[in-house]
Amino acid sequence: MNKIAALRTALVAATVAASGVIGVLAAPPGASAATLRESIVSIAQRELNDNSRNYEYRGSDNCTYYSGQVTNWPACGPTGWRGGTTANDDVYAWCANFSKYVWREAGVTDYSSLTTWAQSFEDYGADNGTWHAAGSYTPQPGDAIVFDWDSSPNDAHPIDHVGIVVSSSGGNVSTIEGNSGNKVSAHTYSLSNSDIVGYSSPIGTGTAPSTAVHMTELVQGEFTNDTYADLIALDSITGRLWLYPGTSTGGSFGARINIGFNWNAMQSLVTGEFTRDGIDDLMAVEKATGKLWLYPGLATGGGLGARIELGTGWNAVTELTSGDFNRGDDYDDLLLLETATGKLWLYPGLPAGGGFGARVNIGTNWGTMQSYVAGEFNRDSYEDLLVVEKATGTLWLYPGTSTGGSFGARVVVGSSGWTAMSDLTAGDFNRGDAYDDLLVVEDPTTKLWLYPGVTAGGYFGARIEIGSSGW
């Protein structure tokens, strides 16, 4: 846990009596999944009832037996205890240490990636295919349950607390947790508690892996200040926002960089140069509030600045895409679909940046289309629009015009099957030819495909697989 004060005030679950199982031996190597789960619960219950060590030494100093078992933190109390040496020494918060200790003692053999941070338990599940988002899974005894008190996309350490699942029934989950009220405590929560992020099952418990990671909300921009087209994508399982940096050779990406947490709370991601500083920015709509937020790109690259609210009511629109659609001013505009009416609206960029001018209706009956993506596809230097027709799966190109603010007669560039593609985004991904390429996720296979732009424009070359399943 990384926010002790939050833990003191945010835990609203009712404390319940422990079951009193004491002294059960750890599961031997090779134990069955059921036996391993039972052992985890038994060890947690044993520690709950062991009054010789189920507390902080000075009451509020984070000096514990459990940290002494799994860390090299400073010695602080009885022999073998480690952690803080003064009251409220929050840097040595120990909920993760307790949960790691319980798993280890119970016989979980693969726990080396777990650290002193509660966040590492979510990472463990995501990396090993045993992560289960809250609401999509019934927690099992022995799982690690992780919490986030504030759900902020800008939180550098979003997971604030972790504990051990004892049981789940009647719409509730019962837990045993370290660092809860300065001791080991038992609690019960509603499964719908908004602070619960999800659950990680330990390897060896036989839990079926979560659905393969699916990256959504793919958008292109230049966020690493190296002139290469980068990719931003949202991990729909963990809610993390990832930056995949473009490379000098093109056609692939470098090692991804985590640039945000809790982004499952956002939708309709769109990139563009919105603040007039020459650096690409990111905008997104907050699902719960309908607010449109601007996340400015950084001059140093590799991340995003503090977000800025641009407006409300934006959950009534979808298919956001950006480009210089009204021609002549070189400002990135915003194009979107009004869901209820099917109207296509253009929000012109402003000289000052950071917002948009009065919107202009530039089309009707656009609700029959999906997967909007802008780019310069037909080699005339005007911003074009690609869309997929829902009923037929046809990929249509709507060419930009010299006057701007409208599109020319549409052209078929993909005859069918494009409803099987999602998260279309465009940019010069293969480097060196200055042509906008198309990047898509193939839903049945979850593969990432690159459709290279060609010299003649208006269509694409033979596709290239650049990402195996998991997209």
mmCIF file of C-alpha atoms in Angstrom, residues 15 39 51 61 79 87 126 144-145 202-203 205 237 266 276 294 314 330 344:
data_model
loop_
_atom_site.group_PDB
_atom_site.id
_atom_site.type_symbol
_atom_site.label_atom_id
_atom_site.label_comp_id
_atom_site.label_asym_id
_atom_site.label_seq_id
_atom_site.Cartn_x
_atom_site.Cartn_y
_atom_site.Cartn_z
ATOM 1 C CA THR A 15 -14.873 -5.987 10.159
ATOM 2 C CA SER A 39 -3.507 -23.499 2.452
ATOM 3 C CA ASN A 51 -1.345 -12.005 18.539
ATOM 4 C CA ASP A 61 5.224 2.756 12.607
ATOM 5 C CA THR A 79 14.578 -9.775 16.168
ATOM 6 C CA ALA A 87 5.524 6.750 14.171
ATOM 7 C CA ALA A 126 -1.515 -9.301 -15.879
ATOM 8 C CA ALA A 144 -5.070 -11.451 -4.012
ATOM 9 C CA ILE A 145 -7.652 -8.639 -4.000
ATOM 10 C CA PRO A 202 -1.516 -17.296 -7.776
ATOM 11 C CA ILE A 203 0.109 -19.529 -10.357
ATOM 12 C CA THR A 205 -4.277 -22.686 -8.504
ATOM 13 C CA ILE A 237 -7.856 -5.777 -18.858
ATOM 14 C CA MET A 266 -11.987 6.931 -20.363
ATOM 15 C CA ARG A 276 -0.328 25.020 -30.521
ATOM 16 C CA LEU A 294 -7.029 17.377 -22.781
ATOM 17 C CA TRP A 314 -19.240 14.541 -24.635
ATOM 18 C CA ASP A 330 -3.035 24.428 -40.278
ATOM 19 C CA LEU A 344 -21.225 14.540 -38.517
#
